[in-house]
């Protein structure tokens, strides 16, 4: 069985490749723009390429049985607009023509609330391709905490938030990879739409406390107004359009608190990791 992993040098993709590489009877091919970042063992076939280059992708898909699809091809240079992101909706049809039998799509639970047209488009393309498919719909990634809070924790030992009591269920990227592995290799998941969350529903205050415990350091928590929080994100270099999406996310979950699902445990047989466990794995990112 040959599996092509796109986004193989990303947070989920790298974990997935490492898991698949230990599976007997599975050969792994990784598509990446920069093979020097791959650094996988000798048994992993690393191929330079880009999902937006459909002509080149056709050759990469030769001999592939199953596909893990990270559906957004981001611009190779700095982007100031989400409109510049390319949704690779032509890939599932191309994969089907190449003889691929199964695709596992890394989507987002935002599609369940009608708030993510990029992933909605990708899901539609997968569903219409004729391939056996599984849709992974994770909620917030715990890794987002490194992007949002890592800098201020490292430099000042503080997190500033305009939404201290908004609840979230951050998921460890390793748990998403574990579900993806099962969906790719094992049978019985065709047509499944898996909503994936972490183990615990936590307010932002509680999330900071969990990270402090896991990372083994003291972290202060300071409350901002929502407008102050927006300006703070923009000062960090986050594009305004993406900041507006983040603000919309917070407003949504203020009125619609999330719930924790048991999908990780039901699919893999192992419970989802806690945020404190994730922080222990990423302690260096907060020091």
mmCIF file with all atom_site columns, C-alpha atoms in Angstrom, residues 141-146 150 170-174 207-217 272-287:
data_model
loop_
_atom_site.group_PDB
_atom_site.id
_atom_site.type_symbol
_atom_site.label_atom_id
_atom_site.label_alt_id
_atom_site.label_comp_id
_atom_site.label_asym_id
_atom_site.label_entity_id
_atom_site.label_seq_id
_atom_site.pdbx_PDB_ins_code
_atom_site.Cartn_x
_atom_site.Cartn_y
_atom_site.Cartn_z
_atom_site.occupancy
_atom_site.B_iso_or_equiv
_atom_site.pdbx_formal_charge
_atom_site.auth_seq_id
_atom_site.auth_comp_id
_atom_site.auth_asym_id
_atom_site.auth_atom_id
_atom_site.pdbx_PDB_model_num
ATOM 1  C CA . UNK A 1 141 ? -5.340 23.177 17.324 1.00 0.00 ? 141 UNK A CA 1
ATOM 2  C CA . UNK A 1 142 ? -3.374 23.492 20.552 1.00 0.00 ? 142 UNK A CA 1
ATOM 3  C CA . UNK A 1 143 ? -0.441 24.593 18.353 1.00 0.00 ? 143 UNK A CA 1
ATOM 4  C CA . UNK A 1 144 ? -2.324 27.850 17.798 1.00 0.00 ? 144 UNK A CA 1
ATOM 5  C CA . UNK A 1 145 ? -1.398 28.719 21.380 1.00 0.00 ? 145 UNK A CA 1
ATOM 6  C CA . UNK A 1 146 ? 2.254  28.884 20.369 1.00 0.00 ? 146 UNK A CA 1
ATOM 7  C CA . UNK A 1 150 ? 4.247  31.898 22.688 1.00 0.00 ? 150 UNK A CA 1
ATOM 8  C CA . UNK A 1 170 ? -7.771 22.553 21.860 1.00 0.00 ? 170 UNK A CA 1
ATOM 9  C CA . UNK A 1 171 ? -6.552 19.342 20.253 1.00 0.00 ? 171 UNK A CA 1
ATOM 10 C CA . UNK A 1 172 ? -3.025 17.929 20.139 1.00 0.00 ? 172 UNK A CA 1
ATOM 11 C CA . UNK A 1 173 ? -1.822 17.622 16.544 1.00 0.00 ? 173 UNK A CA 1
ATOM 12 C CA . UNK A 1 174 ? -0.643 14.089 17.350 1.00 0.00 ? 174 UNK A CA 1
ATOM 13 C CA . UNK A 1 207 ? -5.968 27.021 29.176 1.00 0.00 ? 207 UNK A CA 1
ATOM 14 C CA . UNK A 1 208 ? -3.195 29.339 30.354 1.00 0.00 ? 208 UNK A CA 1
ATOM 15 C CA . UNK A 1 209 ? -3.092 27.532 33.703 1.00 0.00 ? 209 UNK A CA 1
ATOM 16 C CA . UNK A 1 210 ? -2.815 24.171 31.897 1.00 0.00 ? 210 UNK A CA 1
ATOM 17 C CA . UNK A 1 211 ? 0.018  25.442 29.709 1.00 0.00 ? 211 UNK A CA 1
ATOM 18 C CA . UNK A 1 212 ? 1.838  26.831 32.751 1.00 0.00 ? 212 UNK A CA 1
ATOM 19 C CA . UNK A 1 213 ? 1.564  23.458 34.490 1.00 0.00 ? 213 UNK A CA 1
ATOM 20 C CA . UNK A 1 214 ? 2.655  21.483 31.436 1.00 0.00 ? 214 UNK A CA 1
ATOM 21 C CA . UNK A 1 215 ? 5.503  23.804 30.460 1.00 0.00 ? 215 UNK A CA 1
ATOM 22 C CA . UNK A 1 216 ? 6.685  24.115 34.036 1.00 0.00 ? 216 UNK A CA 1
ATOM 23 C CA . UNK A 1 217 ? 6.725  27.881 34.300 1.00 0.00 ? 217 UNK A CA 1
ATOM 24 C CA . UNK A 1 272 ? -7.321 12.412 23.456 1.00 0.00 ? 272 UNK A CA 1
ATOM 25 C CA . UNK A 1 273 ? -4.433 14.149 25.183 1.00 0.00 ? 273 UNK A CA 1
ATOM 26 C CA . UNK A 1 274 ? -5.068 17.000 27.618 1.00 0.00 ? 274 UNK A CA 1
ATOM 27 C CA . UNK A 1 275 ? -3.812 20.523 27.012 1.00 0.00 ? 275 UNK A CA 1
ATOM 28 C CA . UNK A 1 276 ? -1.382 20.116 29.909 1.00 0.00 ? 276 UNK A CA 1
ATOM 29 C CA . UNK A 1 277 ? 0.055  17.018 28.217 1.00 0.00 ? 277 UNK A CA 1
ATOM 30 C CA . UNK A 1 278 ? 0.373  18.937 24.965 1.00 0.00 ? 278 UNK A CA 1
ATOM 31 C CA . UNK A 1 279 ? 2.164  21.779 26.765 1.00 0.00 ? 279 UNK A CA 1
ATOM 32 C CA . UNK A 1 280 ? 4.616  19.313 28.294 1.00 0.00 ? 280 UNK A CA 1
ATOM 33 C CA . UNK A 1 281 ? 5.409  18.075 24.768 1.00 0.00 ? 281 UNK A CA 1
ATOM 34 C CA . UNK A 1 282 ? 5.955  21.691 23.652 1.00 0.00 ? 282 UNK A CA 1
ATOM 35 C CA . UNK A 1 283 ? 7.552  23.154 26.771 1.00 0.00 ? 283 UNK A CA 1
ATOM 36 C CA . UNK A 1 284 ? 10.486 24.511 24.744 1.00 0.00 ? 284 UNK A CA 1
ATOM 37 C CA . UNK A 1 285 ? 8.086  26.699 22.750 1.00 0.00 ? 285 UNK A CA 1
ATOM 38 C CA . UNK A 1 286 ? 7.223  28.620 25.926 1.00 0.00 ? 286 UNK A CA 1
ATOM 39 C CA . UNK A 1 287 ? 10.713 29.104 27.383 1.00 0.00 ? 287 UNK A CA 1
#
